[in-house]
């Protein structure tokens, strides 16, 4: 399998894992924070789906916005972890957020095969 196909499969795998974790975190927020937390999480989920789609289609602006959102979320989770007393749901939520956002940043910026895929769709 060439790097272009590997990059495409890697991105799709990352997107599926990421969205699964986001949906899991959304459910935890419903349990932990009620309807308002769920509403915010649903808006975030929809915007992430749109950004993942446009990143997959090779749009650089979507890649940049998605990375900024991943980075902001990692920063905020780090602050929450540093200054909070956790519930069990909170620990699971923060762990899933760190894992999914770290995976997203790696795939989008550091994966050679995904970058080859992006180059191939631009040509």
N, C-alpha and C. Protein backbone atom coordinates (compact mmCIF):
# COMPACT_ATOMS: atom_id res chain seq x y z
N UNK A 1 0.85 -1.17 0.00
CA UNK A 1 0.00 0.00 0.00
C UNK A 1 0.91 1.24 0.00
N UNK A 2 0.60 2.21 -0.86
CA UNK A 2 1.44 3.39 -0.94
C UNK A 2 1.08 4.40 0.16
N UNK A 3 1.92 5.44 0.26
CA UNK A 3 1.73 6.42 1.34
C UNK A 3 0.42 7.19 1.23
N UNK A 4 -0.03 7.42 0.01
CA UNK A 4 -1.28 8.16 -0.18
C UNK A 4 -2.45 7.38 0.42
N UNK A 5 -2.52 6.10 0.11
CA UNK A 5 -3.59 5.25 0.66
C UNK A 5 -3.46 5.12 2.17
N UNK A 6 -2.21 4.99 2.65
CA UNK A 6 -1.99 4.91 4.10
C UNK A 6 -2.47 6.18 4.78
N UNK A 7 -2.16 7.33 4.17
CA UNK A 7 -2.57 8.61 4.75
C UNK A 7 -4.08 8.76 4.80
N UNK A 8 -4.74 8.32 3.72
CA UNK A 8 -6.20 8.39 3.67
C UNK A 8 -6.81 7.50 4.75
N UNK A 9 -6.30 6.28 4.87
CA UNK A 9 -6.82 5.35 5.89
C UNK A 9 -6.51 5.85 7.30
N UNK A 10 -5.31 6.42 7.49
CA UNK A 10 -4.95 6.94 8.80
C UNK A 10 -5.89 8.07 9.21
N UNK A 11 -6.17 8.98 8.28
CA UNK A 11 -7.06 10.09 8.60
C UNK A 11 -8.47 9.60 8.93
N UNK A 12 -8.97 8.68 8.11
CA UNK A 12 -10.32 8.16 8.37
C UNK A 12 -10.38 7.43 9.71
N UNK A 13 -9.34 6.67 10.03
CA UNK A 13 -9.28 5.98 11.33
C UNK A 13 -9.26 6.98 12.46
N UNK A 14 -8.41 8.02 12.33
CA UNK A 14 -8.34 9.06 13.35
C UNK A 14 -9.69 9.75 13.50
N UNK A 15 -10.34 10.07 12.40
CA UNK A 15 -11.63 10.76 12.46
C UNK A 15 -12.68 9.90 13.16
N UNK A 16 -12.69 8.61 12.86
CA UNK A 16 -13.66 7.71 13.50
C UNK A 16 -13.38 7.60 15.00
N UNK A 17 -12.12 7.40 15.37
CA UNK A 17 -11.77 7.31 16.79
C UNK A 17 -12.09 8.63 17.49
N UNK A 18 -11.72 9.73 16.87
CA UNK A 18 -11.96 11.04 17.46
C UNK A 18 -13.45 11.29 17.68
N UNK A 19 -14.25 11.02 16.66
CA UNK A 19 -15.68 11.28 16.78
C UNK A 19 -16.34 10.32 17.78
N UNK A 20 -15.85 9.09 17.86
CA UNK A 20 -16.36 8.15 18.87
C UNK A 20 -16.08 8.68 20.27
N UNK A 21 -14.85 9.16 20.49
CA UNK A 21 -14.52 9.72 21.80
C UNK A 21 -15.30 11.00 22.08
N UNK A 22 -15.50 11.83 21.06
CA UNK A 22 -16.29 13.06 21.25
C UNK A 22 -17.73 12.72 21.63
N UNK A 23 -18.30 11.74 20.96
CA UNK A 23 -19.67 11.33 21.30
C UNK A 23 -19.74 10.75 22.71
N UNK A 24 -18.72 9.99 23.10
CA UNK A 24 -18.63 9.45 24.45
C UNK A 24 -18.56 10.58 25.47
N UNK A 25 -17.71 11.57 25.20
CA UNK A 25 -17.59 12.72 26.10
C UNK A 25 -18.90 13.51 26.15
N UNK A 26 -19.60 13.61 25.03
CA UNK A 26 -20.90 14.28 25.00
C UNK A 26 -21.88 13.58 25.94
N UNK A 27 -21.90 12.26 25.89
CA UNK A 27 -22.78 11.51 26.80
C UNK A 27 -22.39 11.74 28.25
N UNK A 28 -21.09 11.77 28.53
CA UNK A 28 -20.65 12.04 29.90
C UNK A 28 -21.07 13.43 30.35
N UNK A 29 -21.02 14.40 29.44
CA UNK A 29 -21.43 15.76 29.80
C UNK A 29 -22.92 15.84 30.08
N UNK A 30 -23.71 15.05 29.38
CA UNK A 30 -25.14 15.01 29.66
C UNK A 30 -25.35 14.51 31.09
N UNK A 31 -24.64 13.46 31.46
CA UNK A 31 -24.76 12.89 32.81
C UNK A 31 -24.23 13.86 33.85
N UNK A 32 -23.08 14.47 33.56
CA UNK A 32 -22.38 15.30 34.54
C UNK A 32 -22.93 16.72 34.63
N UNK A 33 -23.32 17.32 33.50
CA UNK A 33 -23.67 18.74 33.49
C UNK A 33 -25.08 19.04 33.01
N UNK A 34 -25.80 18.06 32.58
CA UNK A 34 -27.18 18.30 32.15
C UNK A 34 -27.29 18.79 30.72
N UNK A 35 -28.41 19.44 30.45
CA UNK A 35 -28.77 19.82 29.09
C UNK A 35 -27.82 20.87 28.51
N UNK A 36 -27.42 21.86 29.30
CA UNK A 36 -26.56 22.92 28.78
C UNK A 36 -25.20 22.36 28.34
N UNK A 37 -24.61 21.50 29.15
CA UNK A 37 -23.36 20.86 28.77
C UNK A 37 -23.51 20.03 27.52
N UNK A 38 -24.65 19.37 27.39
CA UNK A 38 -24.90 18.56 26.20
C UNK A 38 -25.06 19.43 24.97
N UNK A 39 -25.73 20.57 25.10
CA UNK A 39 -25.92 21.47 23.97
C UNK A 39 -24.58 21.99 23.45
N UNK A 40 -23.72 22.40 24.34
CA UNK A 40 -22.38 22.86 23.95
C UNK A 40 -21.62 21.73 23.27
N UNK A 41 -21.68 20.54 23.82
CA UNK A 41 -20.97 19.39 23.24
C UNK A 41 -21.52 19.03 21.86
N UNK A 42 -22.82 19.14 21.67
CA UNK A 42 -23.42 18.83 20.36
C UNK A 42 -22.98 19.85 19.31
N UNK A 43 -22.95 21.13 19.68
CA UNK A 43 -22.48 22.16 18.75
C UNK A 43 -21.02 21.89 18.38
N UNK A 44 -20.22 21.54 19.37
CA UNK A 44 -18.81 21.21 19.13
C UNK A 44 -18.68 20.01 18.21
N UNK A 45 -19.50 19.00 18.43
CA UNK A 45 -19.45 17.79 17.61
C UNK A 45 -19.77 18.09 16.15
N UNK A 46 -20.82 18.86 15.93
CA UNK A 46 -21.21 19.20 14.55
C UNK A 46 -20.11 20.02 13.87
N UNK A 47 -19.55 21.00 14.59
CA UNK A 47 -18.48 21.81 13.98
C UNK A 47 -17.25 20.96 13.69
N UNK A 48 -16.94 20.01 14.56
CA UNK A 48 -15.80 19.13 14.31
C UNK A 48 -16.03 18.23 13.10
N UNK A 49 -17.24 17.74 12.93
CA UNK A 49 -17.55 16.91 11.75
C UNK A 49 -17.33 17.72 10.48
N UNK A 50 -17.81 18.96 10.47
CA UNK A 50 -17.64 19.81 9.29
C UNK A 50 -16.16 20.07 9.02
N UNK A 51 -15.40 20.40 10.07
CA UNK A 51 -13.97 20.68 9.89
C UNK A 51 -13.20 19.43 9.46
N UNK A 52 -13.54 18.27 10.01
CA UNK A 52 -12.89 17.03 9.59
C UNK A 52 -13.16 16.74 8.12
N UNK A 53 -14.38 16.98 7.68
CA UNK A 53 -14.74 16.76 6.28
C UNK A 53 -13.90 17.65 5.36
N UNK A 54 -13.83 18.94 5.67
CA UNK A 54 -13.07 19.85 4.82
C UNK A 54 -11.56 19.60 4.91
N UNK A 55 -11.07 19.14 6.05
CA UNK A 55 -9.67 18.75 6.14
C UNK A 55 -9.40 17.56 5.24
N UNK A 56 -10.31 16.60 5.25
CA UNK A 56 -10.18 15.41 4.39
C UNK A 56 -10.19 15.80 2.92
N UNK A 57 -10.91 16.85 2.58
CA UNK A 57 -10.97 17.33 1.19
C UNK A 57 -9.77 18.21 0.83
N UNK A 58 -8.86 18.42 1.79
CA UNK A 58 -7.62 19.14 1.51
C UNK A 58 -7.67 20.64 1.73
N UNK A 59 -8.64 21.14 2.44
CA UNK A 59 -8.75 22.57 2.69
C UNK A 59 -7.81 22.95 3.84
N UNK A 60 -6.84 23.79 3.55
CA UNK A 60 -5.84 24.17 4.54
C UNK A 60 -6.46 24.95 5.69
N UNK A 61 -7.45 25.82 5.40
CA UNK A 61 -8.08 26.61 6.45
C UNK A 61 -8.75 25.70 7.48
N UNK A 62 -9.35 24.60 7.04
CA UNK A 62 -10.00 23.67 7.97
C UNK A 62 -8.95 22.97 8.84
N UNK A 63 -7.83 22.62 8.22
CA UNK A 63 -6.74 21.97 8.95
C UNK A 63 -6.22 22.90 10.05
N UNK A 64 -6.06 24.18 9.73
CA UNK A 64 -5.56 25.15 10.70
C UNK A 64 -6.58 25.38 11.82
N UNK A 65 -7.84 25.58 11.47
CA UNK A 65 -8.87 25.81 12.49
C UNK A 65 -9.01 24.59 13.40
N UNK A 66 -9.00 23.40 12.81
CA UNK A 66 -9.12 22.17 13.59
C UNK A 66 -7.95 22.03 14.56
N UNK A 67 -6.75 22.34 14.09
CA UNK A 67 -5.57 22.26 14.95
C UNK A 67 -5.65 23.29 16.07
N UNK A 68 -6.11 24.49 15.77
CA UNK A 68 -6.26 25.51 16.81
C UNK A 68 -7.27 25.04 17.86
N UNK A 69 -8.39 24.48 17.41
CA UNK A 69 -9.39 23.98 18.36
C UNK A 69 -8.85 22.82 19.19
N UNK A 70 -8.12 21.89 18.55
CA UNK A 70 -7.50 20.78 19.29
C UNK A 70 -6.55 21.33 20.35
N UNK A 71 -5.73 22.31 19.96
CA UNK A 71 -4.74 22.88 20.88
C UNK A 71 -5.39 23.62 22.04
N UNK A 72 -6.42 24.40 21.74
CA UNK A 72 -7.14 25.12 22.80
C UNK A 72 -7.75 24.12 23.78
N UNK A 73 -8.35 23.07 23.25
CA UNK A 73 -8.96 22.09 24.13
C UNK A 73 -7.91 21.38 24.99
N UNK A 74 -6.77 21.04 24.40
CA UNK A 74 -5.70 20.42 25.19
C UNK A 74 -5.25 21.36 26.30
N UNK A 75 -5.09 22.64 25.99
CA UNK A 75 -4.69 23.63 26.98
C UNK A 75 -5.72 23.74 28.10
N UNK A 76 -6.99 23.84 27.73
CA UNK A 76 -8.05 23.97 28.74
C UNK A 76 -8.16 22.72 29.61
N UNK A 77 -8.02 21.55 28.99
CA UNK A 77 -8.05 20.31 29.76
C UNK A 77 -6.87 20.27 30.73
N UNK A 78 -5.71 20.72 30.27
CA UNK A 78 -4.54 20.78 31.15
C UNK A 78 -4.77 21.67 32.35
N UNK A 79 -5.39 22.83 32.12
CA UNK A 79 -5.71 23.73 33.23
C UNK A 79 -6.72 23.09 34.18
N UNK A 80 -7.75 22.46 33.61
CA UNK A 80 -8.75 21.80 34.45
C UNK A 80 -8.13 20.70 35.29
N UNK A 81 -7.24 19.92 34.68
CA UNK A 81 -6.60 18.83 35.40
C UNK A 81 -5.71 19.38 36.51
N UNK A 82 -5.00 20.47 36.23
CA UNK A 82 -4.08 21.03 37.21
C UNK A 82 -4.80 21.65 38.41
N UNK A 83 -5.98 22.21 38.20
CA UNK A 83 -6.63 22.97 39.26
C UNK A 83 -7.97 22.42 39.72
N UNK A 84 -8.25 21.17 39.43
CA UNK A 84 -9.56 20.63 39.77
C UNK A 84 -9.45 19.40 40.66
N UNK A 85 -10.53 19.18 41.37
CA UNK A 85 -10.71 17.91 42.06
C UNK A 85 -11.66 17.13 41.17
N UNK A 86 -11.28 15.93 40.81
CA UNK A 86 -12.03 15.21 39.79
C UNK A 86 -13.04 14.24 40.38
N UNK A 87 -14.08 14.06 39.60
CA UNK A 87 -14.96 12.93 39.81
C UNK A 87 -14.47 11.83 38.87
N UNK A 88 -14.99 10.65 39.02
CA UNK A 88 -14.59 9.56 38.11
C UNK A 88 -14.96 9.90 36.67
N UNK A 89 -16.12 10.52 36.48
CA UNK A 89 -16.54 10.92 35.14
C UNK A 89 -15.59 11.97 34.58
N UNK A 90 -15.16 12.89 35.43
CA UNK A 90 -14.23 13.93 34.99
C UNK A 90 -12.90 13.36 34.53
N UNK A 91 -12.37 12.38 35.26
CA UNK A 91 -11.10 11.76 34.88
C UNK A 91 -11.24 11.06 33.53
N UNK A 92 -12.31 10.33 33.34
CA UNK A 92 -12.53 9.64 32.05
C UNK A 92 -12.69 10.67 30.93
N UNK A 93 -13.45 11.72 31.20
CA UNK A 93 -13.68 12.78 30.22
C UNK A 93 -12.37 13.44 29.81
N UNK A 94 -11.54 13.82 30.79
CA UNK A 94 -10.28 14.49 30.49
C UNK A 94 -9.32 13.56 29.76
N UNK A 95 -9.27 12.31 30.17
CA UNK A 95 -8.39 11.34 29.50
C UNK A 95 -8.79 11.15 28.04
N UNK A 96 -10.09 11.03 27.79
CA UNK A 96 -10.56 10.88 26.41
C UNK A 96 -10.26 12.12 25.59
N UNK A 97 -10.40 13.30 26.18
CA UNK A 97 -10.12 14.54 25.47
C UNK A 97 -8.64 14.65 25.11
N UNK A 98 -7.77 14.33 26.05
CA UNK A 98 -6.33 14.39 25.79
C UNK A 98 -5.95 13.41 24.69
N UNK A 99 -6.45 12.19 24.78
CA UNK A 99 -6.11 11.17 23.77
C UNK A 99 -6.61 11.55 22.39
N UNK A 100 -7.86 11.99 22.30
CA UNK A 100 -8.43 12.29 20.98
C UNK A 100 -7.80 13.52 20.35
N UNK A 101 -7.55 14.55 21.13
CA UNK A 101 -6.94 15.76 20.57
C UNK A 101 -5.47 15.54 20.21
N UNK A 102 -4.76 14.79 21.03
CA UNK A 102 -3.37 14.45 20.69
C UNK A 102 -3.28 13.65 19.41
N UNK A 103 -4.17 12.68 19.26
CA UNK A 103 -4.22 11.88 18.03
C UNK A 103 -4.54 12.75 16.82
N UNK A 104 -5.46 13.67 16.99
CA UNK A 104 -5.82 14.56 15.88
C UNK A 104 -4.67 15.44 15.44
N UNK A 105 -3.98 16.05 16.39
CA UNK A 105 -2.84 16.91 16.05
C UNK A 105 -1.74 16.11 15.38
N UNK A 106 -1.44 14.92 15.91
CA UNK A 106 -0.41 14.08 15.28
C UNK A 106 -0.79 13.77 13.84
N UNK A 107 -1.99 13.31 13.63
CA UNK A 107 -2.41 12.88 12.29
C UNK A 107 -2.37 14.04 11.31
N UNK A 108 -2.90 15.18 11.70
CA UNK A 108 -3.03 16.30 10.78
C UNK A 108 -1.68 16.95 10.45
N UNK A 109 -0.79 17.07 11.42
CA UNK A 109 0.45 17.80 11.17
C UNK A 109 1.69 16.94 11.08
N UNK A 110 1.77 15.84 11.80
CA UNK A 110 3.03 15.11 11.88
C UNK A 110 3.08 13.83 11.06
N UNK A 111 1.96 13.34 10.61
CA UNK A 111 1.95 12.09 9.87
C UNK A 111 2.41 12.29 8.42
N UNK A 112 3.54 11.66 8.04
CA UNK A 112 4.02 11.81 6.66
C UNK A 112 3.03 11.25 5.65
N UNK A 113 2.37 10.16 5.98
CA UNK A 113 1.44 9.56 5.02
C UNK A 113 0.21 10.45 4.80
N UNK A 114 -0.29 11.10 5.85
CA UNK A 114 -1.43 11.99 5.66
C UNK A 114 -1.02 13.21 4.84
N UNK A 115 0.17 13.72 5.07
CA UNK A 115 0.64 14.85 4.27
C UNK A 115 0.81 14.46 2.81
N UNK A 116 1.24 13.23 2.54
CA UNK A 116 1.30 12.75 1.15
C UNK A 116 -0.09 12.68 0.54
N UNK A 117 -1.05 12.23 1.32
CA UNK A 117 -2.44 12.18 0.84
C UNK A 117 -2.92 13.59 0.48
N UNK A 118 -2.65 14.57 1.35
CA UNK A 118 -3.08 15.94 1.06
C UNK A 118 -2.43 16.47 -0.22
N UNK A 119 -1.14 16.16 -0.41
CA UNK A 119 -0.46 16.59 -1.64
C UNK A 119 -1.10 15.95 -2.86
N UNK A 120 -1.49 14.70 -2.74
CA UNK A 120 -2.06 13.99 -3.89
C UNK A 120 -3.43 14.54 -4.30
N UNK A 121 -4.23 15.00 -3.35
CA UNK A 121 -5.55 15.51 -3.73
C UNK A 121 -5.47 16.94 -4.24
N UNK A 122 -4.37 17.63 -3.96
CA UNK A 122 -4.21 18.98 -4.49
C UNK A 122 -3.79 18.94 -5.96
N UNK A 123 -3.19 17.84 -6.38
CA UNK A 123 -2.73 17.73 -7.78
C UNK A 123 -3.78 17.21 -8.69
